[in-house]
XYZ file of C-alpha atoms in Angstrom:
668
model
C 52.798 -18.004 -12.464
C 56.416 -17.127 -13.184
C 57.929 -14.020 -14.750
C 61.462 -12.896 -15.502
C 61.732 -9.548 -17.281
C 64.493 -7.157 -18.272
C 64.433 -3.385 -17.787
C 66.476 -2.196 -20.755
C 64.253 0.835 -21.345
C 64.695 1.999 -17.749
C 68.437 1.342 -17.946
C 68.880 3.477 -21.073
C 66.886 6.326 -19.477
C 68.862 6.149 -16.237
C 65.778 5.305 -14.184
C 65.758 2.946 -11.200
C 62.086 2.556 -10.255
C 62.210 -1.117 -9.127
C 58.937 -1.990 -10.889
C 59.858 -0.377 -14.198
C 58.359 3.117 -13.973
C 60.027 5.750 -16.177
C 58.068 8.912 -15.350
C 59.757 12.166 -14.432
C 59.242 11.423 -10.745
C 60.788 7.931 -10.956
C 64.081 7.660 -9.046
C 67.301 7.926 -11.033
C 70.080 5.396 -11.132
C 72.948 6.196 -8.820
C 76.547 5.027 -8.814
C 78.978 6.832 -6.530
C 76.389 9.604 -6.200
C 75.946 10.130 -9.964
C 73.110 9.207 -12.339
C 74.350 6.637 -14.850
C 72.932 5.585 -18.216
C 73.266 2.208 -19.860
C 75.017 2.155 -23.232
C 74.304 0.165 -26.399
C 77.350 -1.887 -27.374
C 77.977 -4.415 -30.148
C 74.770 -3.468 -31.991
C 73.430 -5.489 -34.929
C 71.051 -3.371 -36.997
C 68.839 -4.614 -39.851
C 66.422 -2.886 -42.211
C 62.700 -3.661 -42.237
C 59.696 -2.700 -44.347
C 56.766 -2.097 -42.020
C 53.186 -3.219 -42.547
C 52.519 0.381 -43.618
C 55.330 0.351 -46.203
C 57.833 2.503 -44.305
C 61.542 1.715 -44.127
C 62.894 1.423 -40.586
C 65.898 0.013 -38.764
C 65.678 -2.615 -36.027
C 68.215 -3.279 -33.283
C 68.289 -7.077 -33.570
C 70.935 -7.660 -30.916
C 73.066 -5.664 -28.513
C 74.681 -5.529 -25.111
C 72.839 -3.000 -22.901
C 75.464 -2.293 -20.244
C 76.405 0.380 -17.759
C 79.857 2.009 -18.002
C 82.785 0.151 -16.483
C 83.092 0.684 -12.743
C 79.347 1.272 -12.249
C 77.915 -0.341 -9.141
C 75.033 -2.807 -9.762
C 71.858 -1.051 -10.892
C 68.250 -2.062 -11.519
C 68.178 -4.378 -14.559
C 64.879 -6.295 -14.324
C 62.289 -8.132 -12.268
C 61.316 -11.600 -11.202
C 57.826 -12.538 -10.042
C 56.134 -15.590 -8.624
C 52.351 -15.697 -8.127
C 50.001 -18.384 -6.883
C 46.326 -18.258 -7.817
C 44.597 -19.976 -4.929
C 40.990 -21.112 -5.109
C 40.496 -20.401 -8.809
C 37.394 -22.095 -10.146
C 34.505 -21.650 -12.532
C 31.053 -23.147 -12.647
C 28.169 -22.942 -15.072
C 24.639 -24.299 -15.116
C 21.524 -24.011 -17.197
C 17.936 -25.156 -17.026
C 15.731 -25.420 -20.115
C 12.025 -26.016 -20.323
C 11.170 -26.891 -23.912
C 7.549 -27.367 -24.953
C 5.717 -28.021 -28.201
C 1.968 -27.963 -28.801
C 0.158 -28.856 -31.996
C -2.987 -26.717 -32.012
C -4.302 -28.307 -35.219
C -2.964 -29.648 -38.497
C -2.006 -26.132 -39.603
C -0.668 -24.469 -36.431
C 2.193 -25.602 -34.174
C 3.461 -23.621 -31.206
C 6.829 -24.071 -29.482
C 8.278 -22.373 -26.424
C 11.582 -22.356 -24.587
C 12.184 -21.005 -21.090
C 15.850 -20.810 -20.109
C 17.864 -19.870 -17.040
C 21.664 -19.778 -17.121
C 24.269 -18.862 -14.533
C 28.044 -18.753 -14.728
C 30.440 -17.862 -11.913
C 34.198 -17.370 -12.036
C 36.107 -16.930 -8.799
C 39.682 -16.540 -7.644
C 39.818 -16.656 -3.854
C 43.242 -15.006 -3.643
C 45.771 -14.264 -6.361
C 48.914 -13.645 -4.340
C 52.558 -13.228 -5.114
C 55.914 -11.511 -4.793
C 57.915 -9.194 -7.031
C 61.707 -8.907 -6.834
C 63.925 -6.303 -8.464
C 67.180 -7.609 -9.928
C 70.415 -5.620 -9.785
C 73.410 -6.014 -12.069
C 75.487 -4.202 -14.667
C 73.814 -5.136 -17.944
C 71.728 -7.334 -20.225
C 72.669 -8.979 -23.510
C 70.039 -10.003 -26.075
C 69.655 -11.146 -29.669
C 66.426 -11.662 -31.586
C 66.472 -14.865 -33.622
C 63.926 -16.050 -36.162
C 60.265 -15.237 -35.642
C 59.493 -18.745 -34.363
C 62.559 -19.068 -32.123
C 63.122 -17.739 -28.641
C 65.634 -14.882 -28.416
C 69.037 -15.107 -26.765
C 69.292 -13.310 -23.430
C 71.486 -13.173 -20.360
C 72.085 -10.899 -17.390
C 75.525 -9.424 -16.767
C 76.972 -8.953 -13.277
C 73.651 -9.878 -11.636
C 74.729 -12.826 -9.519
C 72.948 -16.163 -9.221
C 69.240 -16.899 -9.273
C 68.613 -16.919 -5.533
C 66.779 -14.272 -3.482
C 68.773 -11.670 -1.588
C 71.436 -9.090 -2.359
C 75.123 -9.913 -2.586
C 77.801 -7.804 -0.822
C 78.470 -5.846 -4.040
C 74.771 -4.905 -4.411
C 73.926 -7.408 -7.149
C 71.143 -9.954 -6.848
C 67.497 -9.661 -5.842
C 65.509 -7.413 -3.529
C 61.846 -7.836 -2.609
C 60.023 -4.749 -3.957
C 56.411 -5.765 -4.401
C 53.690 -8.022 -3.072
C 50.105 -8.468 -4.083
C 46.955 -10.197 -2.906
C 43.540 -9.817 -4.483
C 40.481 -11.860 -5.334
C 37.701 -11.557 -7.878
C 34.243 -12.960 -8.500
C 32.277 -12.496 -11.714
C 28.694 -13.667 -12.024
C 26.642 -13.793 -15.221
C 22.930 -14.576 -15.068
C 20.396 -14.686 -17.854
C 16.681 -15.455 -17.999
C 15.029 -15.834 -21.392
C 11.655 -16.829 -22.775
C 10.795 -17.442 -26.421
C 7.554 -18.336 -28.141
C 7.536 -19.527 -31.770
C 4.722 -20.563 -34.076
C 4.465 -22.071 -37.547
C 1.296 -21.738 -39.588
C 0.934 -23.823 -42.733
C -0.827 -21.817 -45.443
C -0.370 -23.981 -48.580
C -1.326 -21.062 -50.833
C 0.519 -21.851 -54.037
C 4.190 -21.085 -53.612
C 3.637 -19.853 -50.040
C 4.106 -22.899 -47.824
C 4.174 -21.673 -44.240
C 4.439 -18.592 -42.072
C 6.690 -18.495 -39.013
C 6.554 -15.863 -36.285
C 7.651 -15.467 -32.708
C 8.884 -13.342 -29.812
C 11.834 -13.584 -27.443
C 12.963 -11.690 -24.369
C 16.264 -12.102 -22.492
C 17.495 -10.357 -19.354
C 21.265 -10.608 -18.748
C 23.206 -9.315 -15.740
C 26.950 -9.202 -15.136
C 28.363 -8.387 -11.725
C 32.126 -8.273 -11.148
C 33.415 -7.773 -7.627
C 37.084 -7.478 -6.707
C 38.620 -7.346 -3.252
C 42.096 -7.024 -1.768
C 42.989 -7.545 1.888
C 45.027 -4.904 3.694
C 48.709 -5.350 4.499
C 49.540 -4.696 8.129
C 53.339 -4.435 7.874
C 55.541 -2.449 5.454
C 57.182 -4.318 2.628
C 60.605 -5.689 3.582
C 59.593 -5.678 7.243
C 59.822 -9.426 6.915
C 61.433 -11.622 4.291
C 59.906 -14.709 2.688
C 60.807 -18.004 4.235
C 60.284 -21.482 2.927
C 61.389 -23.610 0.061
C 62.845 -21.974 -3.052
C 61.915 -23.721 -6.280
C 64.190 -23.286 -9.308
C 62.665 -23.251 -12.767
C 62.525 -26.762 -14.262
C 65.676 -27.685 -16.166
C 63.627 -27.993 -19.382
C 61.666 -24.780 -18.803
C 60.736 -23.329 -22.208
C 62.223 -26.242 -24.142
C 59.261 -26.201 -26.530
C 60.096 -22.691 -27.694
C 62.937 -23.906 -29.911
C 66.387 -22.349 -30.369
C 67.557 -19.419 -28.327
C 70.232 -19.279 -25.653
C 68.127 -17.565 -23.036
C 68.284 -17.442 -19.261
C 65.749 -19.983 -17.959
C 67.285 -20.355 -14.501
C 64.864 -18.260 -12.459
C 63.359 -19.160 -9.097
C 60.042 -19.073 -7.288
C 58.810 -20.023 -3.862
C 56.513 -22.956 -3.288
C 52.786 -22.098 -3.204
C 52.782 -22.861 0.514
C 55.631 -20.445 1.175
C 53.912 -17.672 -0.817
C 50.632 -18.219 1.023
C 52.314 -18.256 4.442
C 54.272 -15.069 3.730
C 51.252 -13.137 2.444
C 49.071 -14.355 5.330
C 51.679 -13.220 7.863
C 51.738 -9.734 6.309
C 47.971 -9.162 6.187
C 45.846 -7.278 8.677
C 42.316 -8.330 9.528
C 39.795 -5.681 8.487
C 36.259 -6.011 7.081
C 34.845 -7.222 3.730
C 33.586 -3.704 3.024
C 37.048 -2.213 3.547
C 38.657 -4.855 1.306
C 36.332 -3.941 -1.556
C 37.966 -2.503 -4.709
C 35.255 -0.389 -6.291
C 37.540 0.784 -9.121
C 37.485 -2.671 -10.734
C 33.783 -3.423 -10.370
C 31.362 -3.973 -13.245
C 27.605 -3.721 -12.745
C 25.755 -4.253 -16.031
C 22.295 -5.233 -17.196
C 21.275 -5.856 -20.804
C 17.722 -6.668 -21.906
C 16.970 -7.931 -25.394
C 13.474 -8.087 -26.870
C 12.680 -9.295 -30.366
C 9.782 -10.112 -32.685
C 10.120 -11.831 -36.063
C 7.958 -12.801 -39.031
C 9.134 -15.098 -41.852
C 7.424 -16.444 -44.968
C 8.616 -19.774 -46.422
C 7.987 -20.461 -50.092
C 8.645 -23.192 -52.641
C 7.740 -23.518 -56.331
C 9.240 -25.720 -59.035
C 13.015 -25.366 -58.689
C 12.770 -22.433 -56.270
C 12.579 -22.352 -52.492
C 13.537 -19.979 -49.723
C 12.240 -17.540 -47.156
C 11.750 -13.839 -46.595
C 11.615 -12.361 -43.119
C 12.139 -9.444 -40.812
C 13.127 -9.191 -37.138
C 12.637 -6.193 -34.868
C 15.086 -6.007 -31.942
C 15.248 -3.684 -28.955
C 18.365 -3.594 -26.753
C 18.313 -1.835 -23.387
C 21.632 -1.313 -21.594
C 21.939 -0.201 -17.977
C 25.370 0.362 -16.479
C 26.560 1.626 -13.121
C 29.762 3.431 -14.115
C 32.499 3.646 -11.495
C 33.470 7.325 -11.291
C 36.185 8.834 -9.053
C 35.319 11.564 -6.574
C 37.591 14.660 -6.646
C 40.411 14.349 -4.145
C 39.412 15.307 -0.597
C 35.715 15.744 -1.363
C 34.646 12.635 0.553
C 36.701 11.443 3.538
C 36.879 7.688 4.062
C 35.902 5.632 7.068
C 38.166 2.861 8.303
C 37.161 -0.593 9.502
C 34.850 -0.482 12.492
C 34.099 3.240 12.102
C 30.488 4.378 11.745
C 30.181 5.685 8.184
C 28.034 8.639 7.173
C 27.059 9.629 3.618
C 29.220 12.140 1.792
C 27.343 15.442 1.496
C 28.960 16.475 -1.808
C 28.494 13.025 -3.401
C 25.712 11.192 -1.539
C 26.315 7.960 -3.447
C 30.044 7.860 -2.747
C 31.356 4.527 -1.454
C 33.563 5.846 1.343
C 34.028 2.601 3.261
C 36.194 0.810 0.670
C 39.990 1.099 0.890
C 40.724 1.541 -2.866
C 44.388 2.414 -2.445
C 44.418 3.396 1.233
C 47.057 1.755 3.410
C 46.236 0.555 6.922
C 49.423 -0.628 8.582
C 49.495 -2.001 12.098
C 49.990 0.683 14.716
C 49.073 3.563 12.397
C 46.098 5.928 12.441
C 43.823 5.508 9.450
C 44.119 8.381 6.953
C 40.609 9.349 5.788
C 42.007 11.235 2.772
C 44.184 8.409 1.420
C 43.501 6.611 -1.830
C 40.478 7.342 -4.018
C 36.758 7.371 -3.326
C 34.318 6.334 -6.050
C 30.632 6.665 -6.732
C 28.525 4.976 -9.394
C 26.837 6.896 -12.176
C 23.786 5.150 -13.651
C 23.420 5.213 -17.435
C 20.529 3.941 -19.522
C 20.503 3.476 -23.290
C 17.943 1.944 -25.647
C 18.666 0.857 -29.216
C 16.146 -0.282 -31.840
C 17.102 -2.283 -34.931
C 15.120 -3.644 -37.868
C 16.772 -6.738 -39.383
C 15.433 -7.971 -42.745
C 16.642 -11.207 -44.358
C 16.134 -13.223 -47.537
C 17.369 -16.683 -48.519
C 16.900 -18.207 -51.995
C 17.661 -21.717 -53.241
C 17.506 -22.683 -56.912
C 18.085 -26.141 -58.386
C 19.993 -25.306 -61.585
C 19.839 -28.923 -62.641
C 19.885 -32.240 -60.854
C 22.501 -32.182 -58.061
C 23.521 -28.559 -58.786
C 22.164 -26.050 -56.267
C 22.591 -22.272 -56.283
C 22.000 -20.292 -53.090
C 21.742 -16.571 -52.383
C 21.307 -14.824 -49.063
C 20.983 -11.206 -47.973
C 20.499 -10.089 -44.396
C 21.167 -7.499 -41.756
C 22.525 -8.942 -38.523
C 23.351 -7.506 -35.110
C 26.222 -7.906 -32.675
C 26.326 -6.457 -29.185
C 29.234 -4.802 -27.445
C 31.600 -6.216 -24.846
C 30.329 -5.650 -21.314
C 33.855 -4.729 -20.228
C 33.781 -1.727 -22.580
C 30.272 -0.571 -21.734
C 30.844 -0.751 -17.987
C 34.595 -0.154 -17.567
C 35.937 2.047 -14.802
C 37.872 5.276 -15.302
C 41.648 5.072 -15.445
C 44.362 7.359 -14.069
C 43.832 10.971 -15.205
C 46.626 12.785 -17.007
C 47.242 16.291 -18.292
C 49.657 17.828 -20.789
C 49.953 20.956 -22.912
C 47.008 19.777 -25.039
C 44.622 19.413 -22.112
C 43.406 16.765 -19.707
C 42.015 13.339 -20.548
C 41.268 10.026 -18.868
C 40.465 6.567 -20.176
C 36.963 5.429 -19.397
C 33.807 3.644 -20.509
C 31.465 4.516 -23.342
C 27.932 3.406 -22.470
C 26.632 5.055 -25.664
C 28.179 2.361 -27.879
C 25.356 1.061 -30.016
C 25.150 -2.561 -31.183
C 27.028 -3.081 -34.420
C 25.076 -4.116 -37.495
C 26.243 -5.864 -40.636
C 24.639 -5.941 -44.073
C 25.546 -9.347 -45.489
C 25.372 -10.812 -48.986
C 26.258 -14.443 -49.729
C 26.108 -16.386 -53.009
C 27.070 -20.054 -53.419
C 27.032 -22.764 -56.069
C 27.354 -26.437 -55.051
C 27.567 -29.593 -57.163
C 26.653 -32.826 -55.332
C 28.330 -35.099 -57.858
C 28.034 -38.310 -55.775
C 26.622 -39.413 -52.394
C 28.288 -37.381 -49.599
C 30.347 -35.592 -52.253
C 30.371 -31.957 -53.247
C 32.310 -29.177 -54.884
C 31.213 -25.687 -53.903
C 32.198 -22.057 -54.279
C 30.879 -19.334 -52.000
C 31.420 -15.558 -52.280
C 30.417 -13.243 -49.454
C 30.503 -9.652 -48.268
C 29.664 -7.934 -44.987
C 29.437 -4.188 -44.555
C 29.704 -3.378 -40.851
C 28.413 -0.283 -39.105
C 29.533 0.348 -35.530
C 32.866 -1.521 -35.543
C 34.605 -0.563 -32.303
C 37.911 1.243 -32.332
C 39.820 2.348 -29.269
C 41.298 5.669 -28.324
C 38.920 8.392 -29.489
C 37.602 11.208 -27.322
C 33.862 10.808 -26.845
C 32.453 14.038 -28.234
C 31.541 16.572 -25.531
C 31.889 13.879 -22.849
C 33.815 15.031 -19.773
C 34.210 14.084 -16.143
C 35.424 16.273 -13.265
C 38.649 14.882 -11.802
C 41.746 16.128 -10.011
C 44.742 17.218 -12.076
C 47.616 15.274 -10.430
C 50.050 18.107 -11.283
C 48.406 20.812 -9.159
C 45.687 18.880 -7.247
C 42.987 21.090 -8.779
C 39.592 19.814 -9.993
C 39.274 20.129 -13.791
C 37.137 18.771 -16.624
C 38.767 15.765 -18.285
C 37.859 14.563 -21.759
C 36.978 10.872 -21.737
C 39.283 8.831 -23.957
C 37.369 5.681 -24.827
C 36.120 3.365 -27.526
C 34.219 4.793 -30.484
C 32.706 3.306 -33.637
C 33.340 3.308 -37.362
C 32.628 1.350 -40.534
C 34.335 -1.816 -41.775
C 33.977 -4.270 -44.644
C 34.742 -7.951 -45.283
C 34.852 -9.522 -48.760
C 35.793 -13.108 -49.453
C 35.506 -16.389 -51.289
C 35.507 -19.995 -50.085
C 36.079 -23.223 -52.011
C 35.138 -26.622 -50.590
C 35.588 -30.223 -51.720
C 34.317 -33.409 -50.032
C 34.308 -37.010 -51.215
C 34.286 -40.578 -49.866
C 37.289 -42.624 -51.006
C 35.806 -46.069 -50.396
C 35.920 -48.729 -47.653
C 34.707 -46.163 -45.112
C 37.442 -43.625 -45.861
C 36.876 -40.103 -47.106
C 38.175 -36.549 -47.171
C 36.962 -33.001 -46.585
C 38.695 -29.742 -47.462
C 38.089 -26.034 -47.816
C 40.090 -22.877 -48.373
C 38.984 -19.285 -47.980
C 40.311 -15.816 -48.592
C 38.782 -12.779 -46.874
C 39.899 -9.187 -47.357
C 39.023 -6.735 -44.616
C 38.994 -2.960 -44.603
C 38.358 -0.602 -41.703
C 37.309 2.999 -42.196
C 40.403 4.492 -40.558
C 42.806 2.209 -42.446
C 43.747 0.048 -39.460
C 43.537 -3.735 -39.823
C 40.510 -5.582 -38.449
C 41.219 -7.482 -35.225
C 41.063 -11.289 -35.437
C 40.549 -11.614 -39.212
C 42.939 -13.811 -41.234
C 43.088 -13.240 -44.968
C 43.774 -16.946 -45.648
C 42.389 -20.020 -43.890
C 42.238 -23.685 -44.901
C 41.271 -27.124 -43.585
C 42.189 -30.567 -44.880
C 40.767 -33.650 -43.181
C 40.533 -37.370 -43.639
C 38.023 -39.675 -41.990
C 37.052 -43.309 -41.533
C 33.568 -44.464 -40.522
C 31.655 -47.685 -40.083
C 28.933 -48.941 -37.733
C 31.341 -49.473 -34.815
C 33.886 -46.680 -34.999
C 34.816 -43.353 -36.538
C 38.150 -41.539 -36.813
C 39.093 -38.113 -38.117
C 42.415 -36.328 -38.669
C 42.199 -32.618 -39.528
C 44.907 -30.142 -40.515
C 44.100 -26.452 -40.099
C 45.964 -23.404 -41.347
C 45.236 -19.838 -40.362
C 47.123 -16.916 -41.906
C 48.446 -13.907 -40.054
C 45.968 -11.622 -38.291
C 45.765 -8.775 -35.814
C 45.936 -10.416 -32.387
C 45.105 -7.225 -30.498
C 44.768 -3.543 -31.102
C 47.625 -1.351 -29.996
C 45.678 -0.440 -26.873
C 46.765 -1.989 -23.580
C 43.108 -1.913 -22.477
C 39.727 -1.723 -24.233
C 39.443 1.981 -23.478
C 43.054 3.088 -23.999
C 44.305 5.162 -26.918
C 45.514 3.165 -29.901
C 44.673 5.521 -32.747
C 47.638 7.857 -32.465
C 50.838 8.009 -34.483
C 54.355 7.079 -33.444
C 57.536 8.883 -34.441
C 60.156 6.207 -35.134
C 63.542 6.892 -36.726
C 62.152 10.234 -37.872
C 59.148 8.605 -39.602
C 55.623 9.460 -38.403
C 53.325 6.456 -38.857
C 50.291 4.808 -37.274
C 51.045 2.927 -34.091
C 51.335 -0.764 -34.961
C 48.996 -3.435 -33.641
C 50.225 -6.775 -32.371
C 50.222 -9.221 -35.298
C 49.905 -12.988 -34.915
C 51.905 -14.962 -37.464
C 50.281 -17.699 -39.516
C 49.867 -20.988 -37.679
C 49.237 -24.649 -38.538
C 47.557 -27.135 -36.201
C 46.639 -30.812 -36.309
C 43.797 -32.525 -34.417
C 42.679 -36.166 -34.149
C 39.482 -37.765 -32.866
C 38.458 -41.421 -32.469
C 35.120 -42.857 -31.370
C 34.097 -46.463 -30.719
C 30.633 -47.824 -29.893
C 31.023 -50.336 -27.088
C 27.282 -50.980 -27.228
C 24.113 -49.235 -28.354
C 24.170 -47.134 -25.194
C 27.900 -46.823 -24.468
C 30.437 -44.906 -26.564
C 34.150 -44.385 -25.904
C 35.892 -41.436 -27.576
C 39.396 -39.986 -27.656
C 40.356 -36.483 -28.815
C 43.777 -34.921 -29.281
C 44.384 -31.265 -30.134
C 47.476 -29.287 -31.130
C 49.382 -32.443 -32.048
C 52.083 -30.356 -33.747
C 52.660 -28.444 -30.496
C 52.767 -25.319 -32.607
C 54.773 -22.321 -31.456
C 52.628 -19.208 -31.863
C 54.552 -16.059 -32.708
C 53.542 -12.393 -32.567
C 55.269 -9.330 -33.992
C 54.832 -5.616 -34.695
C 55.491 -3.568 -37.848
C 57.251 -6.527 -39.492
C 58.472 -10.032 -38.648
C 61.831 -8.505 -37.715
C 60.205 -7.185 -34.532
C 59.252 -10.314 -32.623
C 56.916 -9.546 -29.701
C 55.939 -12.878 -28.234
C 56.414 -16.620 -28.634
C 54.372 -19.184 -26.749
C 53.695 -22.916 -26.768
C 50.583 -24.238 -25.030
C 51.301 -27.975 -25.361
C 49.269 -30.895 -26.653
C 45.923 -31.764 -25.058
C 44.236 -35.155 -24.832
C 40.683 -36.048 -23.803
C 39.179 -39.454 -23.044
C 35.384 -39.564 -22.784
C 32.858 -42.243 -21.951
C 29.230 -41.466 -22.783
C 26.202 -43.494 -21.777
C 22.739 -42.869 -23.245
C 19.676 -44.119 -21.434
């Protein structure tokens, strides 16, 4: 992983924290003993109309430079990380059985076990601070990389120059993670033929699933202070065509990294051998269990031109979470590696053998009051939902079918929200709060209505229109204080234990309305086409956009098929959508307002611009048992752009490249 980033915000505030911090306690810039502030020169300012309709001004380009004569100051960072031993595995085992009791009753069952594991043995890397006298930038079009260059910062090689410009090692990191998901499920389904007039058959069944997620993170201890040694080994410059797929933009792509071997050797030489228990990072752990139980009953019917079904499902969801909670400072002393640990009297469940922020340098005495100690608070919640459904099909005339559906469906919450750890506490004039989990989040439900009319005017041909609506209850929004929910933590300003309100995810209502048109037809000689276009309007109770929902989407595809081969070329368009809420984390506050240019408005989410993609697939039957296939995705190598407030405020541009797959499948 490579990163080069500017620090214009720090420069303008006169702050010199070498990893970008701009708090009151962050060190100030200093030139000849005086704090210095970067200045905005040669500004280009444009007007924008925000997504909320407000008129703002945007600084499209400028030189952010320190006054003449200023010695080199902090202007940005460069990072190089190597993720060693990253792998994932998944497996499942199904036992599927079917038993025909008699001509009227058939029973089916499915027993399933699944397991998925994701592991990174050690994500390790180095962070350098860059020193110079300024940065120049210019935002170009939304789908073009911006211009950027550093001023007075020297070349892209590690180390400081005699005048103070260049790079200085300021950070290092090494951590690993392992996440395991396991699920056991058992379902039993039955169909009873009744043949009582319009009532054809009755279906009923039960299902139970038990899912567990365990996330463990660890970080070895460093035995020497940073900068006690300097990295050695081969320096690797960025490739000469680095970022060439981003299009346009005269930006600095001349950074450097070390080889993976050099990074590994440097980190290994800086580590101190401890114990697995000491390397544990409790703050980032997730320990969740979710059990789902369901029973359903459905009646199928058919008479003349009518057919359909009517059913109901009862669902129970049980959520158990072990919430990582910090112990007030000093309440539970820690025990270092090799020390005999005793339980903490004030918090008997406290995990006082994990480092969690404690340093343990060679030749130093372990500080039992360093870092943070955590304990786990068990929470248990049970939710019951009744989910009715109805589906109707009516043959208006030959080859013209009308369909109508109404249902209530359920969606369960993200485990990372239900079982998240608490963040860093903070206090201001309004009180104290901390980001944290919300185990009380209930599953969201949606009341859905769908009506469609399809005309099958020829074999494998149709024209259809479909209108739909979903009314959602329990849509998650971030950044609301959970009512009456507090946790006792230490106020970092005065080191006193206080009650902190928990700032976390809450729930609200939302609605989706839309229409879809589809057309499909063979063209002859094995060729044909498929197409559809949809428009969906979304509305969230608090007025914020719904995450991940495009208003417009369309597909246009052509195909060729015969007994030996098949080929398909598909164009897809997806309109703009909210790529992420304004929150930097699932539990962080994104519901506040921002004061910009004197205008108070809702904080903007990150918007993804509309995007077009092209995919191709080809399959050929070498024999009855052997099939060769080729798939290609993202053939247009589309640049994906993100922005905030309006397209004048570009946030991100990335290109993931084309992907090709060659598969050989044998059936026996």
